[in-house]
Coordinates of C-alpha atoms and ligand atoms in Angstrom, one line a residue:
X1 CA 3.0 182.4 -123.0
X2 CA 6.6 183.4 -122.9
X3 CA 9.1 181.0 -124.4
X4 CA 12.6 181.3 -123.1
X5 CA 15.8 179.4 -123.8
X6 CA 18.3 181.2 -121.6
X7 CA 18.8 180.7 -117.9
X8 CA 19.4 184.5 -117.2
X9 CA 16.1 185.3 -118.9
X10 CA 14.3 182.8 -116.6
X11 CA 15.9 184.6 -113.6
X12 CA 14.7 187.9 -114.9
X13 CA 11.2 186.7 -115.5
X14 CA 10.8 184.9 -112.1
X15 CA 12.4 187.8 -110.2
X16 CA 9.5 190.0 -111.4
X17 CA 7.0 187.3 -110.6
X18 CA 8.3 187.0 -107.0
X19 CA 8.4 190.8 -106.7
X20 CA 4.6 190.6 -107.2
X21 CA 4.4 188.0 -104.5
X22 CA 3.1 185.4 -106.9
X23 CA 3.6 181.7 -106.4
X24 CA 5.4 179.5 -109.0
X25 CA 4.5 176.0 -110.1
X26 CA 7.2 174.0 -112.0
X27 CA 6.6 171.1 -114.3
X28 CA 9.9 169.6 -115.5
X29 CA 9.5 167.4 -118.7
X30 CA 11.5 166.0 -121.6
X31 CA 8.8 167.2 -124.0
X32 CA 6.7 165.2 -126.4
X33 CA 3.9 166.1 -124.1
X34 CA 0.9 163.9 -123.5
X35 CA -2.2 164.1 -121.3
X36 CA -0.1 162.9 -118.3
X37 CA 2.0 166.1 -118.6
X38 CA -1.1 168.1 -119.2
X39 CA -2.5 166.8 -115.9
X40 CA 0.6 168.0 -114.1
X41 CA 0.3 171.4 -115.7
X42 CA -3.4 171.6 -114.8
X43 CA -2.6 170.8 -111.2
X44 CA 0.1 173.4 -111.1
X45 CA -2.1 176.1 -112.7
X46 CA -4.8 175.3 -110.0
X47 CA -2.3 175.6 -107.1
X48 CA 0.0 178.5 -108.3
X49 CA -0.2 182.0 -109.7
X50 CA 2.4 181.2 -112.5
X51 CA 3.1 177.9 -114.2
X52 CA 6.5 177.2 -115.8
X53 CA 7.1 174.1 -117.9
X54 CA 10.6 173.0 -118.8
X55 CA 11.4 170.9 -121.9
X56 CA 14.9 169.4 -122.0
X57 CA 15.9 166.0 -123.2
X58 CA 18.6 165.5 -120.6
X59 CA 21.6 163.5 -122.0
X60 CA 23.0 162.9 -118.5
X61 CA 20.2 160.4 -117.7
X62 CA 20.7 158.3 -120.8
X63 CA 23.5 155.6 -120.9
X64 CA 25.3 154.8 -124.0
X65 CA 23.2 152.6 -126.3
X66 CA 19.9 154.0 -124.8
X67 CA 17.4 156.0 -126.8
X68 CA 18.8 159.6 -126.4
X69 CA 19.0 160.2 -130.2
X70 CA 15.7 158.6 -131.0
X71 CA 13.8 160.0 -128.0
X72 CA 10.6 161.5 -129.5
X73 CA 10.7 165.3 -129.9
X74 CA 8.1 167.7 -131.2
X75 CA 8.7 171.2 -129.8
X76 CA 6.2 172.9 -132.1
X77 CA 3.4 170.7 -130.9
X78 CA 4.6 171.0 -127.2
X79 CA 4.5 174.8 -127.4
X80 CA 0.9 174.6 -128.8
X81 CA -0.2 172.3 -126.0
X82 CA 1.4 174.4 -123.3
X83 CA -0.1 177.6 -124.7
X84 CA -3.6 176.0 -124.9
X85 CA -3.2 174.6 -121.3
X86 CA -2.5 178.1 -119.9
X87 CA 1.2 177.8 -119.2
X88 CA 2.8 181.2 -118.5
X89 CA 6.5 180.3 -119.1
X90 CA 8.0 177.6 -121.3
X91 CA 11.8 177.1 -120.7
X92 CA 13.4 175.0 -123.5
X93 CA 17.1 175.4 -123.2
X94 CA 19.7 174.1 -125.7
X95 CA 22.3 171.5 -124.6
X96 CA 24.9 174.3 -124.6
X97 CA 22.8 176.5 -122.3
X98 CA 22.3 173.7 -119.8
X99 CA 25.8 172.2 -120.0
X100 CA 28.0 175.0 -121.4
X101 CA 31.1 173.4 -119.8
X102 CA 32.0 169.8 -119.2
X103 CA 29.9 168.7 -116.2
X104 CA 32.1 167.6 -113.3
X105 CA 29.4 167.7 -110.6
X106 CA 26.8 165.1 -110.1
X107 CA 24.2 164.2 -107.5
X108 CA 24.3 160.7 -106.0
X109 CA 21.5 159.4 -103.9
X110 CA 22.1 156.3 -101.8
X111 CA 19.8 153.4 -101.1
X112 CA 16.8 154.6 -103.1
X113 CA 18.8 154.1 -106.3
X114 CA 20.0 150.6 -105.6
X115 CA 17.2 148.5 -107.1
X116 CA 14.7 148.5 -110.0
X117 CA 15.5 151.3 -112.5
X118 CA 18.7 152.1 -110.5
X119 CA 19.9 148.5 -111.1
X120 CA 18.8 148.2 -114.7
X121 CA 20.1 151.7 -115.6
X122 CA 23.0 152.4 -113.1
X123 CA 23.8 156.0 -114.2
X124 CA 20.2 157.1 -114.8
X125 CA 19.2 158.5 -111.5
X126 CA 22.3 160.5 -111.0
X127 CA 21.6 162.1 -114.4
X128 CA 18.0 162.8 -113.4
X129 CA 18.9 164.2 -109.9
X130 CA 21.6 166.4 -111.4
X131 CA 19.4 168.0 -114.0
X132 CA 16.5 168.4 -111.6
X133 CA 18.8 170.0 -109.0
X134 CA 19.9 172.3 -111.7
X135 CA 16.3 173.2 -112.6
X136 CA 15.4 173.7 -108.9
X137 CA 18.4 176.1 -108.6
X138 CA 17.4 178.0 -111.7
X139 CA 13.8 178.4 -110.6
X140 CA 14.2 178.7 -106.8
X141 CA 11.2 178.8 -104.4
X142 CA 8.4 176.9 -106.2
X143 CA 6.0 173.9 -106.1
X144 CA 7.2 171.2 -108.5
X145 CA 5.0 168.5 -110.0
X146 CA 6.1 165.0 -111.1
X147 CA 4.1 161.9 -112.2
X148 CA 3.7 158.9 -110.1
X149 CA 4.3 156.7 -113.1
X150 CA 8.0 157.3 -112.4
X151 CA 7.5 156.3 -108.8
X152 CA 11.1 155.6 -108.0
X153 CA 12.1 158.9 -109.6
X154 CA 9.5 160.7 -107.5
X155 CA 10.8 159.3 -104.2
X156 CA 14.4 160.1 -105.2
X157 CA 13.6 163.7 -106.1
X158 CA 11.5 164.2 -103.0
X159 CA 14.5 163.0 -100.9
X160 CA 17.0 165.1 -102.7
X161 CA 14.9 168.2 -102.3
X162 CA 14.7 167.5 -98.6
X163 CA 18.4 166.5 -98.1
X164 CA 19.7 169.5 -100.0
X165 CA 17.2 172.0 -98.6
X166 CA 15.9 173.2 -101.9
X167 CA 13.1 175.7 -101.5
X168 CA 10.9 173.4 -103.5
X169 CA 7.9 171.4 -102.5
X170 CA 7.6 168.2 -104.5
X171 CA 4.2 166.8 -105.4
X172 CA 3.4 163.5 -107.0
X173 CA 0.4 163.3 -109.3
X174 CA -1.5 160.1 -110.3
X175 CA -0.6 158.2 -113.4
X176 CA -2.8 159.0 -116.4
X177 CA -3.9 156.0 -118.5
X178 CA -5.5 155.1 -121.8
X179 CA -9.0 153.6 -121.5
X180 CA -7.4 150.1 -121.8
X181 CA -5.1 150.8 -118.8
X182 CA -1.8 151.4 -120.6
X183 CA 0.0 154.2 -118.7
X184 CA 0.7 157.3 -120.9
X185 CA 4.4 157.6 -121.8
X186 CA 6.3 159.4 -124.5
X187 CA 8.0 156.1 -125.2
X188 CA 4.6 154.5 -126.2
X189 CA 5.3 156.2 -129.5
X190 CA 7.8 153.4 -130.3
X191 CA 5.2 150.7 -130.1
X192 CA 3.8 149.0 -133.2
X193 CA 0.0 148.4 -133.1
X194 CA 0.6 144.8 -132.1
X195 CA 3.1 145.8 -129.4
X196 CA 0.7 148.5 -128.2
X197 CA -2.0 145.9 -127.7
X198 CA 0.4 143.5 -125.9
X199 CA 1.6 146.2 -123.6
X200 CA -1.8 146.4 -121.9
X201 CA -0.7 143.2 -120.0
X202 CA 1.4 145.4 -117.7
X203 CA -1.5 147.4 -116.2
X204 CA -3.8 144.4 -116.4
X205 CA -1.3 142.2 -114.4
X206 CA -1.0 145.0 -111.8
X207 CA -4.8 145.3 -111.5
X208 CA -5.3 141.6 -111.1
X209 CA -2.5 141.5 -108.5
X210 CA -4.3 144.4 -106.7
X211 CA -7.5 142.4 -106.7
X212 CA -5.7 139.4 -105.2
X213 CA -4.2 141.6 -102.5
X214 CA -7.6 143.2 -101.8
X215 CA -9.1 139.7 -101.4
X216 CA -6.6 139.0 -98.6
X217 CA -3.3 137.7 -100.1
X218 CA -0.3 139.4 -98.5
X219 CA 2.7 137.3 -99.6
X220 CA 4.9 139.2 -102.1
X221 CA 6.2 136.0 -103.6
X222 CA 2.7 134.8 -104.5
X223 CA 1.8 138.2 -106.0
X224 CA 5.0 138.4 -108.0
X225 CA 4.5 134.9 -109.3
X226 CA 1.0 135.9 -110.4
X227 CA 2.2 138.9 -112.3
X228 CA 5.1 137.0 -113.9
X229 CA 2.6 134.3 -115.1
X230 CA 0.2 136.9 -116.5
X231 CA 3.0 138.8 -118.4
X232 CA 4.4 135.5 -119.8
X233 CA 1.1 135.1 -121.8
X234 CA 2.3 138.0 -124.0
X235 CA 5.3 136.9 -126.1
X236 CA 6.0 140.5 -127.3
X237 CA 6.5 141.6 -123.7
X238 CA 9.8 140.8 -121.9
X239 CA 9.7 141.5 -118.2
X240 CA 12.8 143.3 -116.8
X241 CA 11.9 143.4 -113.1
X242 CA 9.0 143.1 -110.8
X243 CA 9.4 144.4 -107.2
X244 CA 7.2 144.9 -104.2
X245 CA 8.6 147.5 -101.9
X246 CA 7.8 149.8 -99.1
X247 CA 6.6 152.8 -101.1
X248 CA 8.8 155.5 -99.6
X249 CA 12.1 153.7 -98.7
X250 CA 11.7 151.4 -101.7
X251 CA 13.0 148.5 -99.6
X252 CA 11.9 145.0 -100.7
X253 CA 9.3 143.4 -98.4
X254 CA 7.9 139.9 -97.8
X255 CA 4.5 140.9 -96.7
X256 CA 2.3 143.5 -98.4
X257 CA 0.8 146.2 -96.1
X258 CA -0.6 149.7 -96.4
X259 CA 2.0 151.9 -98.2
X260 CA 3.4 149.0 -100.2
X261 CA 4.0 149.6 -103.9
X262 CA 4.3 147.1 -106.8
X263 CA 6.6 148.2 -109.6
X264 CA 7.6 146.7 -112.8
X265 CA 9.6 147.4 -116.0
X266 CA 9.4 145.6 -119.3
X267 CA 10.7 145.8 -122.9
X268 CA 8.1 145.8 -125.6
X269 CA 9.8 146.0 -128.9
X270 CA 11.9 149.2 -128.9
X271 CA 10.1 150.6 -125.9
X272 CA 11.2 150.2 -122.2
X273 CA 8.0 150.7 -120.3
X274 CA 7.5 151.1 -116.5
X275 CA 4.4 151.0 -114.4
X276 CA 3.4 150.7 -110.7
X277 CA 0.4 150.5 -108.5
X278 CA -0.7 150.8 -104.9
X279 CA -2.2 147.4 -104.5
X280 CA -4.8 148.6 -102.0
X281 CA -6.1 151.1 -104.6
X282 CA -5.5 149.3 -107.9
X283 CA -5.3 150.7 -111.4
X284 CA -7.4 153.8 -111.8
Ligands
PAF1 O1 10.5 162.4 -115.9 C1 11.1 163.1 -116.7 O2 10.6 163.5 -117.8 C2 12.6 163.4 -116.5 O3 13.2 162.4 -115.9 C3 12.8 164.7 -115.8 C4 12.3 164.7 -114.4 C5 12.1 165.9 -116.6 C6 14.3 165.0 -115.7 O4 14.9 165.1 -117.0

């Protein structure tokens, strides 16, 4: 595995790859890799000749007071995991390499960023879109893989890639979970053992809501009330939002139908956790 920290070296490496008519799979991450990231990497390896992982904790997507400085990092372990998984190229640039000048350009995406994470973290998605656009430009023609756990992010990146005609096909991959249902997240590292146990209420409430939908309930207010009640049984978990939306446009709906998505965010101790489900499928 090649480890590269400079953008011009990435260009050089990928120019050669393209000269050999090989396809490129891209897995952008902020590091502290877990099995969710490895699932993205494995899918990329299966579908492409070359797989490139990026590790960069992007300051643009953290607001003041958020966990940028404490965000978990372990580059040594990340390198070992990428190597073992069969990654060809690991790009881990410094802050100076990515933002060598003051950044005056940013990507704004309308509508899809108005609610949920966009409302709770108003500058977040502009930061995500800007860095992902930068990575798409650095890499060029490729297939890019993102987790469905960040459902709203996935819709935003998909739309941005289309609107700006990036030569990138964006793929969403199913959320990877612990056996008790908790979605894998680098931020789970913040949880104490007690909080970790309490946090399982998130996926449990989504699963119970899915079962209610599958037995015929369609009213979003009934389903949201059920989830709120379930989560309120865990005093360590403080719900930020619960929304039921049309899965692609992310518009709120009154009646659940095929393509709807239930999304929530909660604070559990120091950790802000998000999760979502297709209620017709349930937690898998
Ligand atoms: O999902 C993440 O880890 C980040 O938001 C991403 C897409 C790598 C951009 O920094």
